[in-house]
mmCIF file of C-alpha atoms and ligand atoms in Angstrom:
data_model
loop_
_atom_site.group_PDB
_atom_site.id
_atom_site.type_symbol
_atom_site.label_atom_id
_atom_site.label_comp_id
_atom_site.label_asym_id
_atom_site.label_seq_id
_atom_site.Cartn_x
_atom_site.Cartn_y
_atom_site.Cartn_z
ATOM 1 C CA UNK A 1 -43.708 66.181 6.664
ATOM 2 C CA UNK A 2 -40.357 67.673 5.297
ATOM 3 C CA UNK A 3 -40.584 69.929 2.228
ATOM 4 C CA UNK A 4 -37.504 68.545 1.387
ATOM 5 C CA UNK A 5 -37.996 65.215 1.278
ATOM 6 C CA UNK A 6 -36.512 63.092 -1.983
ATOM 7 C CA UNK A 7 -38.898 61.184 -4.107
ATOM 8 C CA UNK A 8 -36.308 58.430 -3.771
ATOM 9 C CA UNK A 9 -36.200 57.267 -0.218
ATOM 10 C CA UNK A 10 -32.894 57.217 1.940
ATOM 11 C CA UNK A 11 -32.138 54.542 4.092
ATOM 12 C CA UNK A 12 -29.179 54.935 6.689
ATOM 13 C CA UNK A 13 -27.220 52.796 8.999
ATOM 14 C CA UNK A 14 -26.100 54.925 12.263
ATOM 15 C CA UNK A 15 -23.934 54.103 14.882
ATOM 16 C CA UNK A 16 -23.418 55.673 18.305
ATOM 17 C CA UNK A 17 -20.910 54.921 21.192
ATOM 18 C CA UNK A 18 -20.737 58.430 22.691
ATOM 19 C CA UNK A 19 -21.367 57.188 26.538
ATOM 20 C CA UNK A 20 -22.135 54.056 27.666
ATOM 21 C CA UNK A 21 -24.598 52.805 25.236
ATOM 22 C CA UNK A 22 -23.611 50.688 22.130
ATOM 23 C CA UNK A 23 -26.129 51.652 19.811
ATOM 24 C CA UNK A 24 -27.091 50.645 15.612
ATOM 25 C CA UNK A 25 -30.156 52.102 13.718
ATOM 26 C CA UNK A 26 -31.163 51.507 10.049
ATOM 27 C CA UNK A 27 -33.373 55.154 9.662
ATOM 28 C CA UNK A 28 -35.764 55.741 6.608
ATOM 29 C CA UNK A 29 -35.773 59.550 5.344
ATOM 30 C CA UNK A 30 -35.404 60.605 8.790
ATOM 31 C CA UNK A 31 -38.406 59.693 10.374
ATOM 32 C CA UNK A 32 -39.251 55.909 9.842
ATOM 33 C CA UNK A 33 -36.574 53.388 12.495
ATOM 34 C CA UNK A 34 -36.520 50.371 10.754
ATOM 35 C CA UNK A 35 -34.904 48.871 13.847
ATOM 36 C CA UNK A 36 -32.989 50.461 16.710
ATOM 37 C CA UNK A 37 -30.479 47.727 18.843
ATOM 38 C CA UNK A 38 -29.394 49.469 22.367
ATOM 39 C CA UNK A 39 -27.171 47.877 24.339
ATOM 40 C CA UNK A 40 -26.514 49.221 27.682
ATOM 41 C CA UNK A 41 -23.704 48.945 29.923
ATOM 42 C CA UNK A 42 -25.451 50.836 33.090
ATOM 43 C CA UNK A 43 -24.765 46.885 34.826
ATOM 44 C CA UNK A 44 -21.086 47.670 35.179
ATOM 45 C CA UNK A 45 -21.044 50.773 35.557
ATOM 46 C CA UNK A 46 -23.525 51.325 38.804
ATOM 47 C CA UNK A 47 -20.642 49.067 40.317
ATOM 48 C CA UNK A 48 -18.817 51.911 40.143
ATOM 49 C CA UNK A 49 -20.915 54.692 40.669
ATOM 50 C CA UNK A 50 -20.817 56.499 37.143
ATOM 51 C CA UNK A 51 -19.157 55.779 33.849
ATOM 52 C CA UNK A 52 -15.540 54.650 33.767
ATOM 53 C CA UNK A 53 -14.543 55.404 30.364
ATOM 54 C CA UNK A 54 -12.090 52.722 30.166
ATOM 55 C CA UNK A 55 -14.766 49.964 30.620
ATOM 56 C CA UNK A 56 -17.047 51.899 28.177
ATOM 57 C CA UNK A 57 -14.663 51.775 25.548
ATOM 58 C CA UNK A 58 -14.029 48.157 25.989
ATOM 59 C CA UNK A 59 -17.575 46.858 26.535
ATOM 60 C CA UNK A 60 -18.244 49.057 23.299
ATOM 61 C CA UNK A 61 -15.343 47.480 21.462
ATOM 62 C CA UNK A 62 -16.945 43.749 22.175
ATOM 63 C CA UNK A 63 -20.395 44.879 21.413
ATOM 64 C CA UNK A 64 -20.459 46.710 17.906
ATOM 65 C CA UNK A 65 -20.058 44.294 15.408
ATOM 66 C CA UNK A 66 -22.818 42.057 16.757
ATOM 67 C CA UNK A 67 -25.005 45.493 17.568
ATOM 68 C CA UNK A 68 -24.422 46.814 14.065
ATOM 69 C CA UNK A 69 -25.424 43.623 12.451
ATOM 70 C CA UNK A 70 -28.722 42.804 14.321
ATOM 71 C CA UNK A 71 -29.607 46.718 13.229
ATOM 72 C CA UNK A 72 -29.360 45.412 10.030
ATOM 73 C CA UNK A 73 -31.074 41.834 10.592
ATOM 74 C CA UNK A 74 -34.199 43.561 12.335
ATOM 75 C CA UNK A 75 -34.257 46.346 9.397
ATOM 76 C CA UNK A 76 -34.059 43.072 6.609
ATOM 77 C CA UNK A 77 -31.842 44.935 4.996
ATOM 78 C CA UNK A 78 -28.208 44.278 3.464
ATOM 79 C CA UNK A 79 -25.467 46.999 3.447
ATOM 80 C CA UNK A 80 -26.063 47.383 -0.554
ATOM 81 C CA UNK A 81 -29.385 48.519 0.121
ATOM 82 C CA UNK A 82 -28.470 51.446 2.249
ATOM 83 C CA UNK A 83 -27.879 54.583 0.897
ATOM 84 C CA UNK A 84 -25.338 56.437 3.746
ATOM 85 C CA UNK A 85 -23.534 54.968 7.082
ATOM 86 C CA UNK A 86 -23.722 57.757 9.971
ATOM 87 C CA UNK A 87 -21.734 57.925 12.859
ATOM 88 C CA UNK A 88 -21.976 60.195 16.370
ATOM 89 C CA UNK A 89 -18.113 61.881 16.197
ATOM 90 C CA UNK A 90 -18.741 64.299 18.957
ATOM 91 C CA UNK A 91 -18.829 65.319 22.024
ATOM 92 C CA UNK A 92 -18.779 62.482 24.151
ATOM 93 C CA UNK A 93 -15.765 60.224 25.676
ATOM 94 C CA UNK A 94 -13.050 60.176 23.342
ATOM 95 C CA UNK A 95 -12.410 56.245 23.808
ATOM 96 C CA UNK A 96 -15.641 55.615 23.449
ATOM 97 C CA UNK A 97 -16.299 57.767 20.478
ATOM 98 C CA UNK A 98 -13.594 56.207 18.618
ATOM 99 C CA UNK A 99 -14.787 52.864 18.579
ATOM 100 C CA UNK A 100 -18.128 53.810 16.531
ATOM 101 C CA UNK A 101 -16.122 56.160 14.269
ATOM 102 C CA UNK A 102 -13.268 53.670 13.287
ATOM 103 C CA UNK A 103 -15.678 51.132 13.065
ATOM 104 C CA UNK A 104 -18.061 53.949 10.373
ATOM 105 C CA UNK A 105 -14.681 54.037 8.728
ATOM 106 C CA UNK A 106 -13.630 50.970 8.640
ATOM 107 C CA UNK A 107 -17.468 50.187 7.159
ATOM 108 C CA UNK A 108 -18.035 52.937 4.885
ATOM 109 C CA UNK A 109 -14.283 51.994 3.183
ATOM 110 C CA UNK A 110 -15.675 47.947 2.399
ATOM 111 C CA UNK A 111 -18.797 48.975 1.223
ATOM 112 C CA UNK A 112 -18.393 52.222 -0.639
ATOM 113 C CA UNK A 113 -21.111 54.015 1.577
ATOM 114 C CA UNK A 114 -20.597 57.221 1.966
ATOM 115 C CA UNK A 115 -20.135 58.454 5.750
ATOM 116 C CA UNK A 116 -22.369 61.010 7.574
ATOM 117 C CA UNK A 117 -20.661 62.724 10.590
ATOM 118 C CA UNK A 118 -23.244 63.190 13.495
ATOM 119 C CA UNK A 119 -23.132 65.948 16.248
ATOM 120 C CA UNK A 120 -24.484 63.875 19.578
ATOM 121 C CA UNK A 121 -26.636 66.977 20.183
ATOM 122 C CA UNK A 122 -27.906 67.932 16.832
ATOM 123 C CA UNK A 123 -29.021 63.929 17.069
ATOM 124 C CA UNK A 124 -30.925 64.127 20.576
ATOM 125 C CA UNK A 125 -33.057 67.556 19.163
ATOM 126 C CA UNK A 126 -33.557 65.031 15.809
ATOM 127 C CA UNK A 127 -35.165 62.253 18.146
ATOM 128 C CA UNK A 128 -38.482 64.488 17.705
ATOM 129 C CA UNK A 129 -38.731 64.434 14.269
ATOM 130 C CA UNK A 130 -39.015 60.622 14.904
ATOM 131 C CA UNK A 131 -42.053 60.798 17.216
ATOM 132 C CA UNK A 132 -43.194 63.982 15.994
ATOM 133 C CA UNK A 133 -43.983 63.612 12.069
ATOM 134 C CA UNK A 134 -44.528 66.512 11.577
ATOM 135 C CA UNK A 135 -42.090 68.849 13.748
ATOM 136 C CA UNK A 136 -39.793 71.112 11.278
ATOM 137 C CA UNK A 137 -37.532 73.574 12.303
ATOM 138 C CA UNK A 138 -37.597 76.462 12.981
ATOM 139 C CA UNK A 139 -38.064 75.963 16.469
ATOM 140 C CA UNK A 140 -36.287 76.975 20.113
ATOM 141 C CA UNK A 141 -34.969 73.856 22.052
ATOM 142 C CA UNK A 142 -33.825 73.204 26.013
ATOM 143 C CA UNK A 143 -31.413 70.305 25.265
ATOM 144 C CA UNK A 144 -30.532 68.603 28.206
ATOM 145 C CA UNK A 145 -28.314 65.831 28.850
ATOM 146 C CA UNK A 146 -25.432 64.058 31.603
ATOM 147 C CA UNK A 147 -23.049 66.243 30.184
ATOM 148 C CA UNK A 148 -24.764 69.749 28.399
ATOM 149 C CA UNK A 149 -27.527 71.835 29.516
ATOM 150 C CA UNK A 150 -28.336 73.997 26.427
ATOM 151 C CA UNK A 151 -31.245 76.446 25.097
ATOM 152 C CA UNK A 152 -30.653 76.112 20.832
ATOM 153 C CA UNK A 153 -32.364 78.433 18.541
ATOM 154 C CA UNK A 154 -32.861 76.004 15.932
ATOM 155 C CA UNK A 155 -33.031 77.756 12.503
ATOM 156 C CA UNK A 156 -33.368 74.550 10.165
ATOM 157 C CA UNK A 157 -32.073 71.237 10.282
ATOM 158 C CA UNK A 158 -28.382 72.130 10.103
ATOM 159 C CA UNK A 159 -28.113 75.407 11.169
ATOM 160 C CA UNK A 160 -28.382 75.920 15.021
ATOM 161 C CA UNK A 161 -27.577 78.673 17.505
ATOM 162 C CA UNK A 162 -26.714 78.951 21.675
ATOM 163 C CA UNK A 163 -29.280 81.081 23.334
ATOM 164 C CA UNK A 164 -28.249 80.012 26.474
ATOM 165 C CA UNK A 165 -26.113 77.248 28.473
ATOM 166 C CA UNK A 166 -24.681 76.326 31.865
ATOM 167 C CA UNK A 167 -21.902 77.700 33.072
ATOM 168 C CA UNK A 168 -21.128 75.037 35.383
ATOM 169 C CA UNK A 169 -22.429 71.585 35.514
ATOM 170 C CA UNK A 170 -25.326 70.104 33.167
ATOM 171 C CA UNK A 171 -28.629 69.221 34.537
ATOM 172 C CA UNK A 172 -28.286 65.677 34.380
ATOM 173 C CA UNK A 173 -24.993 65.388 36.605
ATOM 174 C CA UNK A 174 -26.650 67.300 39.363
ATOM 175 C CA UNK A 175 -29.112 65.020 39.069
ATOM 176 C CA UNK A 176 -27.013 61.837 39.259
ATOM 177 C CA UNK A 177 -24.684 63.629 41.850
ATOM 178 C CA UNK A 178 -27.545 64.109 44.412
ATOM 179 C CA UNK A 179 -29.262 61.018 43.916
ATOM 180 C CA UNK A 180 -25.402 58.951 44.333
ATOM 181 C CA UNK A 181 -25.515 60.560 47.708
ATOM 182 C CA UNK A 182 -28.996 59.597 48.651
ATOM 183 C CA UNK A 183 -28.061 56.325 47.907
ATOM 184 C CA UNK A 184 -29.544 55.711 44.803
ATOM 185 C CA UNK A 185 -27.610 53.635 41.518
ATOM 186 C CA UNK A 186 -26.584 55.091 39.016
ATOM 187 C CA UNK A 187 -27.955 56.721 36.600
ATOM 188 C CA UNK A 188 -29.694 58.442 39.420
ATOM 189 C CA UNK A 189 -31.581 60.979 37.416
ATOM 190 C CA UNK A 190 -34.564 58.704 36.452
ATOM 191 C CA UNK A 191 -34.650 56.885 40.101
ATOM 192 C CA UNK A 192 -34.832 60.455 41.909
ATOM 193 C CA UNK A 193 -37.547 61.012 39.517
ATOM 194 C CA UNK A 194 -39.405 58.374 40.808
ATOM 195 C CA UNK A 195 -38.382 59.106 44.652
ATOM 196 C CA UNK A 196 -40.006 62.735 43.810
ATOM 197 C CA UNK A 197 -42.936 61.657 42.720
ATOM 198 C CA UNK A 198 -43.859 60.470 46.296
ATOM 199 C CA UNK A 199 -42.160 63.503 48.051
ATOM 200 C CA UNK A 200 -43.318 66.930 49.346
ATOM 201 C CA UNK A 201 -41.423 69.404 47.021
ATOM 202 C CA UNK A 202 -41.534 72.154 49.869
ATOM 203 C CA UNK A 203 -40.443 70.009 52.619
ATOM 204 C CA UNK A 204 -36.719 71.122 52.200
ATOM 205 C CA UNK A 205 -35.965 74.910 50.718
ATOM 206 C CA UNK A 206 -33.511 75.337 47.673
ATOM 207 C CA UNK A 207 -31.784 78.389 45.854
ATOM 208 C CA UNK A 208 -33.305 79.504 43.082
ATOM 209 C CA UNK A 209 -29.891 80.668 41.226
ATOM 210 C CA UNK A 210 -29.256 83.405 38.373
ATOM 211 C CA UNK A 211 -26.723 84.031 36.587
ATOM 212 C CA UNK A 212 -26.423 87.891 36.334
ATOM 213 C CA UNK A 213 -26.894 90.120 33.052
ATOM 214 C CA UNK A 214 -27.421 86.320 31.372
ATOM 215 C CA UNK A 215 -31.354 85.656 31.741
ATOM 216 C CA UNK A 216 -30.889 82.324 29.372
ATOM 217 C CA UNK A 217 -27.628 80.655 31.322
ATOM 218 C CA UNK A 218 -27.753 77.816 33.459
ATOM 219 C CA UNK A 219 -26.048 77.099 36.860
ATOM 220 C CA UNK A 220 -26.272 74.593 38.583
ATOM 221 C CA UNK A 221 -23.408 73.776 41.083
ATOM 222 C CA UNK A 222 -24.585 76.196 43.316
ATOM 223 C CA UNK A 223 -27.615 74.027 43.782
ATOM 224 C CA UNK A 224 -26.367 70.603 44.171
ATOM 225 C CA UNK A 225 -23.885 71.975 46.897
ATOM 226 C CA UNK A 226 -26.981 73.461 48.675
ATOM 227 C CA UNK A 227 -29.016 69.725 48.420
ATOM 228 C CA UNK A 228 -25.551 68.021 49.149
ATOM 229 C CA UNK A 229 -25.166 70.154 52.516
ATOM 230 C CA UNK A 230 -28.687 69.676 53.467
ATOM 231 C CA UNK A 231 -28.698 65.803 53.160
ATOM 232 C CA UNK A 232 -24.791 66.116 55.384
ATOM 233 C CA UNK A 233 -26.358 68.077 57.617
ATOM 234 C CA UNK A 234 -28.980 66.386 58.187
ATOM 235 C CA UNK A 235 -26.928 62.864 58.620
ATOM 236 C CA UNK A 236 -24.236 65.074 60.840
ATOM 237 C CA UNK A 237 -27.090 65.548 63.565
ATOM 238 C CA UNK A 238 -27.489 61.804 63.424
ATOM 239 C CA UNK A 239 -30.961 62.179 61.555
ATOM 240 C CA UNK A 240 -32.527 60.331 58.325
ATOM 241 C CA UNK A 241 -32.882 62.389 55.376
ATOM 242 C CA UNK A 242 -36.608 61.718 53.708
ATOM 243 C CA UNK A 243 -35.417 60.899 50.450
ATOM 244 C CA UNK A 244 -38.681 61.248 48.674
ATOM 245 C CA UNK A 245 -39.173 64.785 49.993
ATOM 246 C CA UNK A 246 -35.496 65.912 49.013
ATOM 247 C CA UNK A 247 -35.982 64.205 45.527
ATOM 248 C CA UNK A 248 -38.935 66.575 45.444
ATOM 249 C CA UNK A 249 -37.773 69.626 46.788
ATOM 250 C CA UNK A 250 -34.655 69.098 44.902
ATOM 251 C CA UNK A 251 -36.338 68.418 41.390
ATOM 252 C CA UNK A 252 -38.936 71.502 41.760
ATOM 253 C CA UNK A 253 -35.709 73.779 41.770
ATOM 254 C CA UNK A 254 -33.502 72.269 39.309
ATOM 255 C CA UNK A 255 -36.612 72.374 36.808
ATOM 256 C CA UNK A 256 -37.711 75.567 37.714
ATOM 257 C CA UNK A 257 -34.175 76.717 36.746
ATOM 258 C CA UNK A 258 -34.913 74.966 33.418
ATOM 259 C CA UNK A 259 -38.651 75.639 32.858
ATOM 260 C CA UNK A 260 -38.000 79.773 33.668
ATOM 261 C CA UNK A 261 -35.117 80.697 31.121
ATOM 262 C CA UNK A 262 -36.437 78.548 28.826
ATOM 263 C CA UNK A 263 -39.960 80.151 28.743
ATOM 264 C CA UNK A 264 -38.084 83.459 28.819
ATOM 265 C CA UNK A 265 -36.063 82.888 25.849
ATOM 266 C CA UNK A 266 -39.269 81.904 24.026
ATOM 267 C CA UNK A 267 -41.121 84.768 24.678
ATOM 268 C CA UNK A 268 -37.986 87.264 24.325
ATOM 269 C CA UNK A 269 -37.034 86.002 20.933
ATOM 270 C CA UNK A 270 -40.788 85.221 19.691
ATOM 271 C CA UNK A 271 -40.277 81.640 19.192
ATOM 272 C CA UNK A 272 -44.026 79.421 19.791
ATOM 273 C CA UNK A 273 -42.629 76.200 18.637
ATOM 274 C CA UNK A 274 -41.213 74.605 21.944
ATOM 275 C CA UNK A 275 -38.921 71.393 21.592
ATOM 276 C CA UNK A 276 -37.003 69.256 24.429
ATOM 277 C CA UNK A 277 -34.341 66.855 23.788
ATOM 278 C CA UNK A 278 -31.585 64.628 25.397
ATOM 279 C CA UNK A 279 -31.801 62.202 28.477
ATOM 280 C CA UNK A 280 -32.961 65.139 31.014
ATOM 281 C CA UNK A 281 -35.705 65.425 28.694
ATOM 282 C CA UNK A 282 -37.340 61.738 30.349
ATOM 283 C CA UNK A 283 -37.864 63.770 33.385
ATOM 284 C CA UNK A 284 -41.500 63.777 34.504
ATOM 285 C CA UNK A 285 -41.994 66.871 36.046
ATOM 286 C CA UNK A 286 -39.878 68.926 33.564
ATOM 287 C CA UNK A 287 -42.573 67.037 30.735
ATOM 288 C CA UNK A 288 -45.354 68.041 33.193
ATOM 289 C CA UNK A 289 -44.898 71.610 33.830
ATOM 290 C CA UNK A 290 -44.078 72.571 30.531
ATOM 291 C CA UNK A 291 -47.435 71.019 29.320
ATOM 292 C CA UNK A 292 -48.645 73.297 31.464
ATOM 293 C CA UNK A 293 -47.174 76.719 30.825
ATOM 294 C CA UNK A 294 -47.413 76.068 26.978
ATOM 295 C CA UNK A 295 -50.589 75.289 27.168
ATOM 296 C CA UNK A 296 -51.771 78.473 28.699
ATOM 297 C CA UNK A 297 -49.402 80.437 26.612
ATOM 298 C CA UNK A 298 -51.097 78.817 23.489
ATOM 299 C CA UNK A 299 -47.237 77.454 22.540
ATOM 300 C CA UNK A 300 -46.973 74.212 20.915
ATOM 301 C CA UNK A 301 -44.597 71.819 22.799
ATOM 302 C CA UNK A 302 -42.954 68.710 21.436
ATOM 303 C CA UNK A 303 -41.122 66.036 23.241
ATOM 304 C CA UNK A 304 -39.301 62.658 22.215
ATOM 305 C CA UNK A 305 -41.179 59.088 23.395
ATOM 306 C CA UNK A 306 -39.272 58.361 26.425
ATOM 307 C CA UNK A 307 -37.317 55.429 24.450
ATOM 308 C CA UNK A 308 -35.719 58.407 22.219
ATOM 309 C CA UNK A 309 -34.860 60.238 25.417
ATOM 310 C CA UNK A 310 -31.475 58.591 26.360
ATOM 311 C CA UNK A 311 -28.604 58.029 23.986
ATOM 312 C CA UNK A 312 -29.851 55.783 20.818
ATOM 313 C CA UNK A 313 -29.058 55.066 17.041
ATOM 314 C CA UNK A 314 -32.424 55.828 16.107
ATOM 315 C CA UNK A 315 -32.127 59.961 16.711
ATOM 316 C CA UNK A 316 -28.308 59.883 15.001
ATOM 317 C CA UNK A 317 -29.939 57.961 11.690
ATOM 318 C CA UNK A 318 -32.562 61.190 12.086
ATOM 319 C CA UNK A 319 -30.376 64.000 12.002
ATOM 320 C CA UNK A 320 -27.576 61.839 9.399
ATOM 321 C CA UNK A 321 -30.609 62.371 6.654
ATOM 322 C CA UNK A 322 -30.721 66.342 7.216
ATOM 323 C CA UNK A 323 -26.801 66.023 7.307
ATOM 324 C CA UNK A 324 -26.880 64.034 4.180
ATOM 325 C CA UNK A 325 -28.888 66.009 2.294
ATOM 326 C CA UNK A 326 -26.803 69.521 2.775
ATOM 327 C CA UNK A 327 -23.688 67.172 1.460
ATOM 328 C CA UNK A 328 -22.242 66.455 5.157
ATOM 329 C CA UNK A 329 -20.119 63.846 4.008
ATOM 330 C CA UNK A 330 -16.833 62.845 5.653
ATOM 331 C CA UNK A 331 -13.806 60.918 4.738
ATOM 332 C CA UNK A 332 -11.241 59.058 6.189
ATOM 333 C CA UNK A 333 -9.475 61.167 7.648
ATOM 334 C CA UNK A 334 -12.872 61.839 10.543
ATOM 335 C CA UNK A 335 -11.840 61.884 13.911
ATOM 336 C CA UNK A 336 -13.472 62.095 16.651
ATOM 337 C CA UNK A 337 -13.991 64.979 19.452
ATOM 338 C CA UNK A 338 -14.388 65.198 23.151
ATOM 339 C CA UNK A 339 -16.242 68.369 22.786
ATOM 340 C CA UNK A 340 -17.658 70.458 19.946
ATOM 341 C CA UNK A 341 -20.078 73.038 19.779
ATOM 342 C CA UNK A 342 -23.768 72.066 18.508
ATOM 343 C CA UNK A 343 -23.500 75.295 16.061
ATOM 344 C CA UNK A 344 -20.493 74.133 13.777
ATOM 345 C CA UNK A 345 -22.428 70.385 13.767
HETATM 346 O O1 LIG B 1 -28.670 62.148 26.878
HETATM 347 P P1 LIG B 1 -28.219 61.116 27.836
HETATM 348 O O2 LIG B 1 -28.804 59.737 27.729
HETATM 349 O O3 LIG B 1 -26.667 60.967 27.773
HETATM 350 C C1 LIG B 1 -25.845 62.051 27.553
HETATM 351 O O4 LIG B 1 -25.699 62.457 26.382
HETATM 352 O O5 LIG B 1 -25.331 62.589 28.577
HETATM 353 O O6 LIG B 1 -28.512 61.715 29.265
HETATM 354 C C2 LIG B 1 -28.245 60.995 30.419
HETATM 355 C C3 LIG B 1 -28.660 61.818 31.604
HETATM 356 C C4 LIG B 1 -28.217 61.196 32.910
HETATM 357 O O7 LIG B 1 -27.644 62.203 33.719
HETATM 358 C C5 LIG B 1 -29.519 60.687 33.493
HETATM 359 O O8 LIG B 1 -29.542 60.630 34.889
HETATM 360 C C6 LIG B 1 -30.495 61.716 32.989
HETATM 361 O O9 LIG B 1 -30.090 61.921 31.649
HETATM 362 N N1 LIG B 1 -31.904 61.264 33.080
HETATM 363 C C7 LIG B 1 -32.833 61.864 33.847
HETATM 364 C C8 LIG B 1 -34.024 61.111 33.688
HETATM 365 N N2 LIG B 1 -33.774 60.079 32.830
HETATM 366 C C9 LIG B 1 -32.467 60.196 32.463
HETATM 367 N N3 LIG B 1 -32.756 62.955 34.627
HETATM 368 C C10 LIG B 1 -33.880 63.326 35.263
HETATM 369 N N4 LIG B 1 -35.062 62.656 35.189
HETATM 370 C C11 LIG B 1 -35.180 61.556 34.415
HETATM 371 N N5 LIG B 1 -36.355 60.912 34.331
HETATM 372 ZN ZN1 LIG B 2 -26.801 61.769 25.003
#
């Protein structure tokens, strides 16, 4: 367990509304949920494809109160019995963002709880130390979400640093891009995972891209164009792309992309300690073959349970403690912030 850990335990309240989940956690030193309400709104949004961040914004705006307060119900616990409120402030959709962080405000000003601002990515790495008691820093992680696909040298709790990151799109956009076109709802990521575990991974060839004189950098465009053009190709000849075999093919490559730089970084920089984090991190190959490589390379590996995986308020109530205890406090004037890099928190 933490070193630092208070003889005086530390319950927080944490909110998050970066994307399209409305989502309330009451979190016990960092490690214990006491509850953990999610409240999704893929429903709508598949209508449409993808996230319209008008709608999430709204659907968040009817759903916190009553999220928030069943966080509470399911902890038994009243607001005077908590010790911090936490909010996620960035990066995510501004609109969206804003509704959790006025509503932390609006909160931590009635009750006189202090309020912990909450990097989205610092809280996806802290969804390990929830499943993994006894995970502590320092440790190299491949965070990897809809919107960031990052390799983060992280030093302790609070202090983090960018070994690596795409230069393009993130890892889980490809994924949702080429599974929209294959006909799949959205979020496509964890249906083409399925679809690929049926497929032939070598039935259709992929790129295996680099980014030059930057061994640790990610892109991925260059990919997804080459899956997209094989799938319009194929249709343009009037034949039926086997969607199980390009789910396959398609997934070997993007994780090999992943699995490679990652493992590089590790062994360049010395690190043993392997973490993954954020919703790519649900992805069963990418869990599979880095079982495998650590293994033989004698590296310990740790993941989140796939319920920590996607957004939650469970992982922002983890990180809030570390947050809280180096003094992370905001005040009113907290706004909130489309983007944000994971190293100033
Ligand atoms: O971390 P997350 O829930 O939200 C962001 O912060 O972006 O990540 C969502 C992303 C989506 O792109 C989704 O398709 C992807 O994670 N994802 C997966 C899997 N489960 C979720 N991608 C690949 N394989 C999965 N099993
Ligand atoms: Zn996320």
């Amino acid at each position: 367990m933490d070193s630092r850990e208070n003889t005086k335990d530390i319950r927080i309240l944490a909110i998050e509304s970066s994307c399209d989940e409305t989502a309330a956690a009451v979190v016990e030193n960092g490690r214990r949920v006491l509850s953990n309400v999610v409240v999704s709104q893929i429903d709508e949004h598949k209508l449409y494809g993808g996230v319209v961040p008008e709608i999430a914004s709204r659907r968040h705006v009817e759903a916190i109160t009553a999220v928030v307060n069943k966080s509470l119900s399911d902890a038994d616990m009243k607001l005077s019995e908590l010790d911090a409120l936490a909010v996620t402030y960035a990066p995510g959709l501004i609109g969206a963002l804003l509704v959790g962080v006025n509503f932390a405000k609006g909160l931590s000003y009635a009750s006189k709880l202090p309020l912990v601002p909450v990097h989205h990515l610092r809280s996806h790495i802290a969804a390990n130390y929830i499943t993994n008691a006894q995970l502590e820093p320092p440790f190299l992680c491949l965070v990897v979400s809809g919107g960031h696909s990052h390799i983060v040298a992280v030093e302790d709790y609070t202090k983090m640093k960018i070994i690596g990151k795409t230069r393009d799109d993130a890892a889980g956009e490809v994924f949702d891009k080429v599974a929209r076109t294959i006909g799949m709802p959205y979020p496509g990521g964890v249906n083409l995972d399925k679809k690929a575990e049926l497929g032939n991974d070598a039935a259709y060839p992929m790129p295996h891209p680099r980014v030059a004189d930057a061994p640790y950098d990610f892109s991925f465009s260059g990919l997804k164009t080459a899956a997209l053009n094989i799938i319009h190709n194929t249709q343009q000849r009037g034949e039926e792309i086997n969607a199980e075999d390009l789910s396959a093919s398609y997934r070997k490559a993007v994780v090999g992309c992943l699995t490679e730089n990652f493992l590089k970084a590790a062994r360049d920089l010395g690190y043993k300690k392997l973490v993954i984090a954020g919703g790519v991190s649900a992805n069963t190959l990418l869990r599979r073959e880095l079982e495998r490589e650590c293994g033989e390379r004698g590296y310990e590996l740790y993941m989140p349970e796939l319920k920590y995986c996607g957004d939650n308020g469970a992982m922002v109530g983890a990180q809030a403690y570390y947050e809280f205890l180096e003094g992370n406090i905001a005040d009113l004037s907290l706004n909130a912030a489309a983007t944000r890099s994971i190293e100033i928190g």
